[in-house]
Coordinates of N, CA and C in Angstrom, one line a residue:
Chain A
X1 N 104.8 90.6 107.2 CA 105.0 91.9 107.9 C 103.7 92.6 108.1
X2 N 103.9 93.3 109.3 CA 101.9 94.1 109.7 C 102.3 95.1 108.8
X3 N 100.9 95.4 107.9 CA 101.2 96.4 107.1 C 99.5 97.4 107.5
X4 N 99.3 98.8 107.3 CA 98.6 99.3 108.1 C 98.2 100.9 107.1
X5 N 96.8 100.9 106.0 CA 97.1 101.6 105.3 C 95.7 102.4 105.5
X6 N 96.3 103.5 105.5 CA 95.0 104.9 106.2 C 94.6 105.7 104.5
X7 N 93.4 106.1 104.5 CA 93.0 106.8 103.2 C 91.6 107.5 103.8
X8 N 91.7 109.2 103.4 CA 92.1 109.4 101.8 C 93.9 109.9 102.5
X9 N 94.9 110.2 101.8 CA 96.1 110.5 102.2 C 95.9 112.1 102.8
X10 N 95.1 113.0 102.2 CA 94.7 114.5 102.7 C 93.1 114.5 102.1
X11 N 93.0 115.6 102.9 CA 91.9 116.3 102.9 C 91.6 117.5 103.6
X12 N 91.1 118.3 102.3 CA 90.5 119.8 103.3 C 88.8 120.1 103.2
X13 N 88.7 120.6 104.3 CA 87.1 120.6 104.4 C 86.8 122.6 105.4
X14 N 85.6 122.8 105.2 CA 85.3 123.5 105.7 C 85.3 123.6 107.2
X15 N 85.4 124.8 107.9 CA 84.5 124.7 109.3 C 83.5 124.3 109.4
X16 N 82.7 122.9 110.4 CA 81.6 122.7 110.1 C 81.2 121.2 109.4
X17 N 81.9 121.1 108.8 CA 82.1 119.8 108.0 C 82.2 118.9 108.9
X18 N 82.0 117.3 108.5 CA 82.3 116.1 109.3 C 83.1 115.9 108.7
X19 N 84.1 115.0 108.8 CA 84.9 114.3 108.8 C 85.7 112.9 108.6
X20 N 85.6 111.8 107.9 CA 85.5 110.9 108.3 C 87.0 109.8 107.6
X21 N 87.7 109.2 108.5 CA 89.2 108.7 108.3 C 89.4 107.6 108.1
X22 N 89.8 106.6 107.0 CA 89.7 105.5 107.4 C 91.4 104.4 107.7
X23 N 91.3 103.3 108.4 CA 92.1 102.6 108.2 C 92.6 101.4 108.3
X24 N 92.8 100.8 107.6 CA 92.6 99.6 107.4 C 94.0 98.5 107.1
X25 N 94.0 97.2 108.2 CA 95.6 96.6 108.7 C 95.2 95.4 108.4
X26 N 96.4 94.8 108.2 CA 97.2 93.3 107.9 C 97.8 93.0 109.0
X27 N 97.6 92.2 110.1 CA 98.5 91.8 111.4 C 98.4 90.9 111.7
X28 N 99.6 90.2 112.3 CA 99.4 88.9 112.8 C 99.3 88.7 114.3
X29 N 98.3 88.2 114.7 CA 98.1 88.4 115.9 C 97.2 89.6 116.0
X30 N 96.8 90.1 116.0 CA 95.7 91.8 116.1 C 95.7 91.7 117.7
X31 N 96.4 92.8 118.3 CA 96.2 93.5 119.8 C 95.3 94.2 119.7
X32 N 95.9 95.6 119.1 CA 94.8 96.6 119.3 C 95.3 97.7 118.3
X33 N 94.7 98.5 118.1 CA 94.6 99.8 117.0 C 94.5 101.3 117.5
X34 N 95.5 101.9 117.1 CA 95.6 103.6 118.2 C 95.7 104.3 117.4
X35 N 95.1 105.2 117.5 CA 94.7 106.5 116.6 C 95.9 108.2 117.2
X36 N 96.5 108.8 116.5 CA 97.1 109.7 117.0 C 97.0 111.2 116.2
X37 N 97.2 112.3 117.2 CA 96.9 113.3 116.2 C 98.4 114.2 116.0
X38 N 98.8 114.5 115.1 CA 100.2 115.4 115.2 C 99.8 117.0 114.4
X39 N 99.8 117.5 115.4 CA 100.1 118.9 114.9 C 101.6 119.3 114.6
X40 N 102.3 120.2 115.3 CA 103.4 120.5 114.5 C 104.5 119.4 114.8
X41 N 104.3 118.6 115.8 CA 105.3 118.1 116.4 C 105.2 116.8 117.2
X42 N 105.3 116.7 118.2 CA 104.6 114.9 119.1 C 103.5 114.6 118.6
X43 N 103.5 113.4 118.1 CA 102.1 112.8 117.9 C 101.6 112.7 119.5
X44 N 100.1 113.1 119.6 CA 99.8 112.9 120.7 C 98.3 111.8 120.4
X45 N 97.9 110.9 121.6 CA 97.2 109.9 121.8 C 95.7 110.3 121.6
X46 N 95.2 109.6 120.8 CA 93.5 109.6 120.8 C 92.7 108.5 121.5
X47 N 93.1 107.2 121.0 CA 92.0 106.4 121.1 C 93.0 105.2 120.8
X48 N 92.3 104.2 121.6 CA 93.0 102.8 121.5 C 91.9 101.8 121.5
X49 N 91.5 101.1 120.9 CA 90.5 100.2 120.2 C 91.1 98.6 120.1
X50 N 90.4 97.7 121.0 CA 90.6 96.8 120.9 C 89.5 95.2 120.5
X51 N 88.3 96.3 120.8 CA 87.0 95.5 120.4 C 86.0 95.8 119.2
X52 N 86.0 94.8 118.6 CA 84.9 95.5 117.5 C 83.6 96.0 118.6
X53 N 83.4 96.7 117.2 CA 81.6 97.3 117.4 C 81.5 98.5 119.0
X54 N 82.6 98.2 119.1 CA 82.5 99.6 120.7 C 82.8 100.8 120.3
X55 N 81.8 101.8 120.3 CA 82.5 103.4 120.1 C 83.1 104.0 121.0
X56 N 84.4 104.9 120.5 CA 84.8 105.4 121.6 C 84.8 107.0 120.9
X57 N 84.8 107.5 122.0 CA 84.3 109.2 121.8 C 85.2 110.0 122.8
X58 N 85.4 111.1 122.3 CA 86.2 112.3 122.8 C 85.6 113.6 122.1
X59 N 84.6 114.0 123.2 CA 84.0 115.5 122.6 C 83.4 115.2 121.1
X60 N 84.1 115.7 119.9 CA 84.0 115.8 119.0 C 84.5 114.7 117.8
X61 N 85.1 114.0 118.8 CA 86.1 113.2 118.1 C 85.1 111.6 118.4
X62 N 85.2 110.6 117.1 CA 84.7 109.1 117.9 C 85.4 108.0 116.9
X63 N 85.4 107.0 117.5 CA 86.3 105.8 116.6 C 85.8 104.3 116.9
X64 N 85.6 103.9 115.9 CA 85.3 102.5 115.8 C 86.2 101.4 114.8
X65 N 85.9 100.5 115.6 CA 86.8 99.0 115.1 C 85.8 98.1 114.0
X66 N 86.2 97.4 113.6 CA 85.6 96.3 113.1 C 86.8 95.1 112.4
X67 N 86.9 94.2 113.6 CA 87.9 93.2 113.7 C 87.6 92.2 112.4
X68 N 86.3 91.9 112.1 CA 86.0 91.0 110.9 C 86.3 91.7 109.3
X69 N 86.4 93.0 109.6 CA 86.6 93.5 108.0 C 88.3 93.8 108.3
X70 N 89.0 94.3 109.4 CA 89.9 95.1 109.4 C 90.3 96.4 109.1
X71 N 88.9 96.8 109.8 CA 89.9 98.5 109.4 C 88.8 99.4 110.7
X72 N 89.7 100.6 110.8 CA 88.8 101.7 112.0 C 88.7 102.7 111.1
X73 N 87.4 103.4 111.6 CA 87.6 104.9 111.1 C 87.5 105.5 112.1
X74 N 88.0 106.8 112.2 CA 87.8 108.2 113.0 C 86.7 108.9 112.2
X75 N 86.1 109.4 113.1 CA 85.2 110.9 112.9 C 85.1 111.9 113.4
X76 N 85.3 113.2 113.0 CA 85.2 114.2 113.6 C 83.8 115.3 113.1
X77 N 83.2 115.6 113.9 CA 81.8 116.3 113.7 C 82.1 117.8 113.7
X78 N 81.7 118.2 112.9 CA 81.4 119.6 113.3 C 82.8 120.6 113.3
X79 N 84.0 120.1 112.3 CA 84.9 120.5 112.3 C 85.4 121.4 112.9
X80 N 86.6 122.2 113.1 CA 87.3 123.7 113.3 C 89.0 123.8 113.2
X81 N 89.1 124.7 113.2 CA 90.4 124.9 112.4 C 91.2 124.4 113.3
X82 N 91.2 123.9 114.8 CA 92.0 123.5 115.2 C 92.1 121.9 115.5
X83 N 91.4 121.4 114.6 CA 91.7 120.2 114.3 C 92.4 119.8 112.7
X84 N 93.0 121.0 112.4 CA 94.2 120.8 111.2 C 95.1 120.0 111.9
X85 N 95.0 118.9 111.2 CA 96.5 118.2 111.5 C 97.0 116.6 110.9
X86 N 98.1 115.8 110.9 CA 97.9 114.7 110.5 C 97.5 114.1 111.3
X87 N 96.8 112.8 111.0 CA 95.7 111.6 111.7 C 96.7 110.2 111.5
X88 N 97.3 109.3 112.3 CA 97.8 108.3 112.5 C 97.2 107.3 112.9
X89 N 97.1 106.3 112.5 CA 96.6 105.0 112.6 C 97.7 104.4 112.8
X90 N 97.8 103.6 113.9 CA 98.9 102.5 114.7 C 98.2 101.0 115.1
X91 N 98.5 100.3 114.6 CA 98.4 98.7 115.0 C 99.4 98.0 116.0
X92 N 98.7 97.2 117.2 CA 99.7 96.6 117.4 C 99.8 95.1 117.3
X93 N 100.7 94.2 116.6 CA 100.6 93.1 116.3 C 101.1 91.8 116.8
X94 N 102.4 91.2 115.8 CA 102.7 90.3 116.3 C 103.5 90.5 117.1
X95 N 104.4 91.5 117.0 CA 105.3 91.6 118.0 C 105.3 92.6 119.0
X96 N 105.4 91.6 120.2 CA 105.3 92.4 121.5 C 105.4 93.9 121.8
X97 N 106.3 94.4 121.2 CA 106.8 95.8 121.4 C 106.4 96.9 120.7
X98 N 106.2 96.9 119.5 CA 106.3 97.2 118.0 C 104.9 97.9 117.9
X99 N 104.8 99.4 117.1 CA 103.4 99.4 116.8 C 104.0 99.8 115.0
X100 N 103.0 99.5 114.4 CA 103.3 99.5 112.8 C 102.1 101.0 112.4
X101 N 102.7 101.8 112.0 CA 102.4 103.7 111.4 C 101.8 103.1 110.1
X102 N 100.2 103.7 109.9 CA 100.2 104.1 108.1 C 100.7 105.3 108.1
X103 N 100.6 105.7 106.4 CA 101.2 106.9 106.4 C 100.8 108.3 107.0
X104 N 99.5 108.4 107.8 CA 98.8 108.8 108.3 C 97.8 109.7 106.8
X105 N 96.6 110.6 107.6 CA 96.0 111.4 106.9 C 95.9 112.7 106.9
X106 N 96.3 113.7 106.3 CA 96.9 115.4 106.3 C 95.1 116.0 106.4
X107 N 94.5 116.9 107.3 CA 93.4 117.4 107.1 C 93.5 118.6 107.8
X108 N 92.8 119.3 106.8 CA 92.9 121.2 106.5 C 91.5 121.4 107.1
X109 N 91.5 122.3 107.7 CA 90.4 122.5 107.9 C 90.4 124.0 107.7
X110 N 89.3 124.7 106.4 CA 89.4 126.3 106.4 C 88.2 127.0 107.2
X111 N 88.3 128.1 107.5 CA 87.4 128.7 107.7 C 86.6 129.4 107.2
Chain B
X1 N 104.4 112.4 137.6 CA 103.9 111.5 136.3 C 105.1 111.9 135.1
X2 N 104.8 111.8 134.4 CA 106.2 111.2 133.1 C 106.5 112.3 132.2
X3 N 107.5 112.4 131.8 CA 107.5 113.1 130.8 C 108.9 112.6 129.9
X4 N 108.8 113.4 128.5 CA 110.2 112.8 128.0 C 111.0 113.8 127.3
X5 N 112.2 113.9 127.0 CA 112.7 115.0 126.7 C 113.7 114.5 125.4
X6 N 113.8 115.3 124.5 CA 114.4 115.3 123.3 C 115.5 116.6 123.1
X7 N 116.9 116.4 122.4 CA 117.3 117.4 122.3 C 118.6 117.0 121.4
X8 N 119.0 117.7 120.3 CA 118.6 119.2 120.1 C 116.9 119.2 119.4
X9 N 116.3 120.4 119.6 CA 115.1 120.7 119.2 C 114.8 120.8 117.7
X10 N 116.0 121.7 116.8 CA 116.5 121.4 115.3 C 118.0 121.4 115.2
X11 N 118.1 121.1 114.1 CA 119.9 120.6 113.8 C 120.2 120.9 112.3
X12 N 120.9 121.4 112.1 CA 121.4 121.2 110.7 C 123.3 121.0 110.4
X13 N 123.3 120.0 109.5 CA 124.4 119.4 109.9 C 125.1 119.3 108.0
X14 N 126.7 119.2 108.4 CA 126.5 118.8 107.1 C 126.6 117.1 106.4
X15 N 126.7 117.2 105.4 CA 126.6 116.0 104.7 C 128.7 115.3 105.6
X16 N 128.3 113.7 105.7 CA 129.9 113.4 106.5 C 129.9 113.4 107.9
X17 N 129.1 114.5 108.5 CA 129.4 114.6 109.8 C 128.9 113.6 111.0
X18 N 129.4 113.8 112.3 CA 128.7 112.6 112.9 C 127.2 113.4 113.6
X19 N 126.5 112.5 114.4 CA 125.2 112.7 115.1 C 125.0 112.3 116.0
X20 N 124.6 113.1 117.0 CA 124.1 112.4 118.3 C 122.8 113.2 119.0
X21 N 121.8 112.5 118.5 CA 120.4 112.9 119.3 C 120.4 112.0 121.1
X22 N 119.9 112.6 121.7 CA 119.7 111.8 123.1 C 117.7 112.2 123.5
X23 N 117.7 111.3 123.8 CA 116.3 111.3 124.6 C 116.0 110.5 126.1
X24 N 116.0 111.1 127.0 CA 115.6 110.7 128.1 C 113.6 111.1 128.9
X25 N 113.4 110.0 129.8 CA 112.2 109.7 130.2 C 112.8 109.7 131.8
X26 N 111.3 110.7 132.5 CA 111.5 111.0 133.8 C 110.2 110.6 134.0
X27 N 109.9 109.9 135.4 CA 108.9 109.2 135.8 C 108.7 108.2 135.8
X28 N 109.3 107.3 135.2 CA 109.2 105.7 135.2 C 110.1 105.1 135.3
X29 N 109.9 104.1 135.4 CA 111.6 102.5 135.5 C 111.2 101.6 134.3
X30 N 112.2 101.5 134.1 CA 112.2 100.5 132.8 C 111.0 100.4 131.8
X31 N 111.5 101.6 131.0 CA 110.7 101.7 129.8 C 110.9 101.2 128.6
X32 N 110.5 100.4 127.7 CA 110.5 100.2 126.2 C 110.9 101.6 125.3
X33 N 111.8 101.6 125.1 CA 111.9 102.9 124.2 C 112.2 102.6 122.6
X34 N 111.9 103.7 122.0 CA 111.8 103.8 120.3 C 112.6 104.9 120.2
X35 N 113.1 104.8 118.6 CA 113.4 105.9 117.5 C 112.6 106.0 116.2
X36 N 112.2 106.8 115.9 CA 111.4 107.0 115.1 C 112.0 108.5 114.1
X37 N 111.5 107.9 112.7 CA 111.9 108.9 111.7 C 110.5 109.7 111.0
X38 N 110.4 110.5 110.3 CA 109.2 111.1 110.0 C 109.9 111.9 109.2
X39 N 109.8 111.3 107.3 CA 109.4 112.5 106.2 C 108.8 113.2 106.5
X40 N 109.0 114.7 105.2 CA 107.9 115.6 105.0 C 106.4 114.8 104.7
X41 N 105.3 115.0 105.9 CA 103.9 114.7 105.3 C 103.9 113.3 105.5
X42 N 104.9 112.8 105.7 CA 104.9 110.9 105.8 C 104.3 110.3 107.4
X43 N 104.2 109.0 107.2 CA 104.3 108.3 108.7 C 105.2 108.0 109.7
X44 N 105.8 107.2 110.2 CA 106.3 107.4 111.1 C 107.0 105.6 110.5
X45 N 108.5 105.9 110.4 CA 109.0 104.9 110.6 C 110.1 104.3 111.8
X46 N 110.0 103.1 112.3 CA 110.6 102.8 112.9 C 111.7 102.1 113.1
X47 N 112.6 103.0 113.5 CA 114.3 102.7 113.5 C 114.8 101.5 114.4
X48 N 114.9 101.9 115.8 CA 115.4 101.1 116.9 C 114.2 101.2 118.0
X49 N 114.3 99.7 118.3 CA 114.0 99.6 119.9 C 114.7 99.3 120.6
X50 N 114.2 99.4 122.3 CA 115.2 99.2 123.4 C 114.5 98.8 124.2
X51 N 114.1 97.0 124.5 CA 113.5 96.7 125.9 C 114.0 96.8 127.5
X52 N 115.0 97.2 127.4 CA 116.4 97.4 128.8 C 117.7 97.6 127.9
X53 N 118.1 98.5 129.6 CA 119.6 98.9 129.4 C 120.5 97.8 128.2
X54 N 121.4 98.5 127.0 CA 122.0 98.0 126.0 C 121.6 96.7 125.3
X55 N 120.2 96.9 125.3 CA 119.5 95.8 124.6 C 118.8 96.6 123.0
X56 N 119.4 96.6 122.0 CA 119.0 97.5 120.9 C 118.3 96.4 119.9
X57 N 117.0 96.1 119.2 CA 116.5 96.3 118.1 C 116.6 96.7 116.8
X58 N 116.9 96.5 115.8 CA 117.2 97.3 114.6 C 116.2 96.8 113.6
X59 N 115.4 97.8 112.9 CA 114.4 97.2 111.9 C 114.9 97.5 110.8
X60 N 115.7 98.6 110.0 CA 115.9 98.8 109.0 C 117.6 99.2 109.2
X61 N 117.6 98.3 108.1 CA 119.6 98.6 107.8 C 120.1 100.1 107.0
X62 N 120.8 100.9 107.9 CA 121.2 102.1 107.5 C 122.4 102.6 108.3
X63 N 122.8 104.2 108.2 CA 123.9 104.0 108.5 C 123.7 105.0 110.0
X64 N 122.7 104.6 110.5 CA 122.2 105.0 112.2 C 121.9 103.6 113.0
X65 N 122.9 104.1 114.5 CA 122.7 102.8 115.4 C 122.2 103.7 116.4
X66 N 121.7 103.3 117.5 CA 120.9 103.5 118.6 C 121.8 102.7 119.5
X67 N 121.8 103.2 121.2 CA 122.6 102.8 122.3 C 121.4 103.2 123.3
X68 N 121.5 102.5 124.4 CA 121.2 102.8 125.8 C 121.8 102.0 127.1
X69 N 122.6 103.4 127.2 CA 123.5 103.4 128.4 C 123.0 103.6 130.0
X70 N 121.6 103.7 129.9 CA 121.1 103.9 131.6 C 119.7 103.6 131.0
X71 N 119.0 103.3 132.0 CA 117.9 102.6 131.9 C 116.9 103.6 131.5
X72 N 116.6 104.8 131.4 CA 115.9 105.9 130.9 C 116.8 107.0 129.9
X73 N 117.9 106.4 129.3 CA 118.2 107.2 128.2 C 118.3 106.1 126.9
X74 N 118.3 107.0 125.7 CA 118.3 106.1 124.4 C 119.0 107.0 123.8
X75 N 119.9 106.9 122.8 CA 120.2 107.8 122.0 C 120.5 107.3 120.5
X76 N 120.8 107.9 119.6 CA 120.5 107.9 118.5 C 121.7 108.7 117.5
X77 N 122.6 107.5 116.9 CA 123.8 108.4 116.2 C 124.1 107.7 115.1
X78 N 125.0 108.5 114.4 CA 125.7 108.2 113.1 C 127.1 108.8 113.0
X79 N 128.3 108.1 112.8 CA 129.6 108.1 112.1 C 129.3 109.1 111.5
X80 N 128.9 109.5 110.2 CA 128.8 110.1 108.8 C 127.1 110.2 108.4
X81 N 126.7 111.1 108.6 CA 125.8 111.4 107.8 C 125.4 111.9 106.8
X82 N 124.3 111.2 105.8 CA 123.9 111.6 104.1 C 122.8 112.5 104.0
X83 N 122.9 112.9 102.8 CA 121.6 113.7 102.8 C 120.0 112.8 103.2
X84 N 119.9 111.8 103.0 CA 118.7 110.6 103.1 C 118.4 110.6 104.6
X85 N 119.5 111.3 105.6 CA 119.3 111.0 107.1 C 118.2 112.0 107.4
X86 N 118.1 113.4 106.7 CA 117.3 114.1 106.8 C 115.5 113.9 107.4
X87 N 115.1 114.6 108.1 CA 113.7 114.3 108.9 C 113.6 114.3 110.1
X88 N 112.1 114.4 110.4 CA 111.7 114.6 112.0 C 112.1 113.2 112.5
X89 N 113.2 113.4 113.6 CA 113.2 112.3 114.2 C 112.7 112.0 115.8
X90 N 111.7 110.9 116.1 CA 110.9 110.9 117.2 C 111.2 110.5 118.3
X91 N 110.8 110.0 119.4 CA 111.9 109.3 120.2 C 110.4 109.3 121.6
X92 N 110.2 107.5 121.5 CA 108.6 107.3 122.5 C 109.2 106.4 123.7
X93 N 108.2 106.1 124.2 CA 108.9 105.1 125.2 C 107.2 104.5 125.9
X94 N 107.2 103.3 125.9 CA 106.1 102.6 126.7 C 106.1 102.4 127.8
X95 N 105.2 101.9 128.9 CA 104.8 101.7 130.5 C 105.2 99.8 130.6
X96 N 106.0 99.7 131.4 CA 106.3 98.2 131.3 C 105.6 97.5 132.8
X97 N 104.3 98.5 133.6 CA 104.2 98.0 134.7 C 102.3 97.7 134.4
X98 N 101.8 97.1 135.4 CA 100.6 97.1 135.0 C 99.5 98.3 135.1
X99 N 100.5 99.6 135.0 CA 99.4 100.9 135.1 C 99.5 101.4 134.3
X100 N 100.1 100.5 133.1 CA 100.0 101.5 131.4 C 99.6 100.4 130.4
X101 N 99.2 100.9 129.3 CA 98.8 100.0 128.7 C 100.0 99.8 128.0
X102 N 100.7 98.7 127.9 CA 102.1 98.5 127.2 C 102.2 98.7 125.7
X103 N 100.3 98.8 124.7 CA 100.7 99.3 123.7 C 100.9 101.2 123.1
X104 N 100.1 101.7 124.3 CA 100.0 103.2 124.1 C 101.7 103.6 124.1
X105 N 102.0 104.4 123.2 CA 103.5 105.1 123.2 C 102.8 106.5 123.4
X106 N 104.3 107.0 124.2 CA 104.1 108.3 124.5 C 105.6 109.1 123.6
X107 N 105.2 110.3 122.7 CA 106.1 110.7 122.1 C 106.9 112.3 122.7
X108 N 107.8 111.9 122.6 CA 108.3 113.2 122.7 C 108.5 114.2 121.8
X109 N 108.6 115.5 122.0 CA 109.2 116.6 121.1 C 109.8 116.5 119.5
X110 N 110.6 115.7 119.3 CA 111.3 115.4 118.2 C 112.5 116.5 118.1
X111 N 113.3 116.0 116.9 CA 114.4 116.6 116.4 C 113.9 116.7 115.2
X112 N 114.7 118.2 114.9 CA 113.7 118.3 113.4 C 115.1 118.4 112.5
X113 N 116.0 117.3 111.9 CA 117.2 117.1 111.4 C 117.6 117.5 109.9
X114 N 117.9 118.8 109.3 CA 118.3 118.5 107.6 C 119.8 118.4 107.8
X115 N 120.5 117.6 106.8 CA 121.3 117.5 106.3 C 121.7 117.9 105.3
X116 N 122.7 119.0 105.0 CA 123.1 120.1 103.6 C 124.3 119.6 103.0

């Protein structure tokens, strides 16, 4: 079974602070890896990673693979309070349809 | 372009009773659809899929079945519901043509469910 485990479980940090998320999968077959952010409600889409060693960036936000160790991290620079939220890591594996959730990561961001 | 709709938005129900979440997707033809559950603070587990009309998936044995009766609705019920049914429940759906990537899911709104 794809199993898919994100750490640290929470974290709070200042305004200002970096950031950094990690996560790390068991899959058979490895497609690709998608990162999501949920605020109160729909997780919504970040990043989908299918090659090691390629960064991918959004403003503030960036993510990298590494297919030989298994695991991505997210980074976020320069924090602000409106990036309080949980962080999801999604794999997709052996099966066609299917994406396999860690438990994701809770991060506070104060001011 | 697409969007998906979830409803009711919260629910509270009691313990026994039955359930019927519905989620429909506007914008596309033949989508992959999901049910998804969500503890407090947890990940996201996954209940039922649906690759086509009354073709259902089941990953975990409980006392919720999933239906799809038209090719853009899924729904989501229970006979009798327990206190354990309780949580955000999700409801995504994939791109089955070559202008999505068939692993990105797109989520909708959710039901936010306790059971008393």
């Amino acid at each position: 079974e794809d199993k898919v485990v994100q750490s640290p479980l929470s974290l709070v940090v200042h305004e200002g602070d970096t950031v950094t998320l990690n996560c790390s999968y068991e899959v058979t077959n490895f497609r690709s890896l998608l990162w999501y952010k949920q605020e109160k409600k729909a997780p919504t889409f970040l990043f989908m990673l299918t090659s090691s060693g390629i960064e991918k960036k959004s403003g503030r936000l960036s993510s990298i693979l590494d297919k030989k160790e298994l695991f991505s991290i997210l980074n976020i620079t320069a924090t602000q309070t409106g990036d309080s939220a949980i962080y999801l890591c999604a794999v997709a594996g052996s099966n066609d349809y299917k994406l396999s959730f860690g438990a994701g990561t809770t991060v506070t961001v104060r001011a | 372009s697409q969007t998906i709709h979830q409803w009711p938005a919260t629910l509270v129900q009691p313990v026994g009773s039955p359930l019927s979440l519905e989620c429909t997707v506007e914008g596309t033809s033949n989508p992959n659809l999901y049910w998804y559950r969500q503890a407090a603070g947890r990940g996201l587990q996954l209940l039922f899929y649906s690759v086509g009309i009354g073709q259902i998936s089941s990953e975990v044995p409980q006392n919720l079945s999933a239906s799809r009766p038209q090719d853009r609705q899924f729904i989501l019920s229970s006979k009798k519901l327990l206190l354990s049914d309780s949580g955000f429940y999700l409801c995504a759906w994939t791109g089955t043509s070559e202008w999505f990537s068939y692993n990105e899911q797109f989520f909708g709104p959710g039901t936010r469910l306790t059971v008393l």
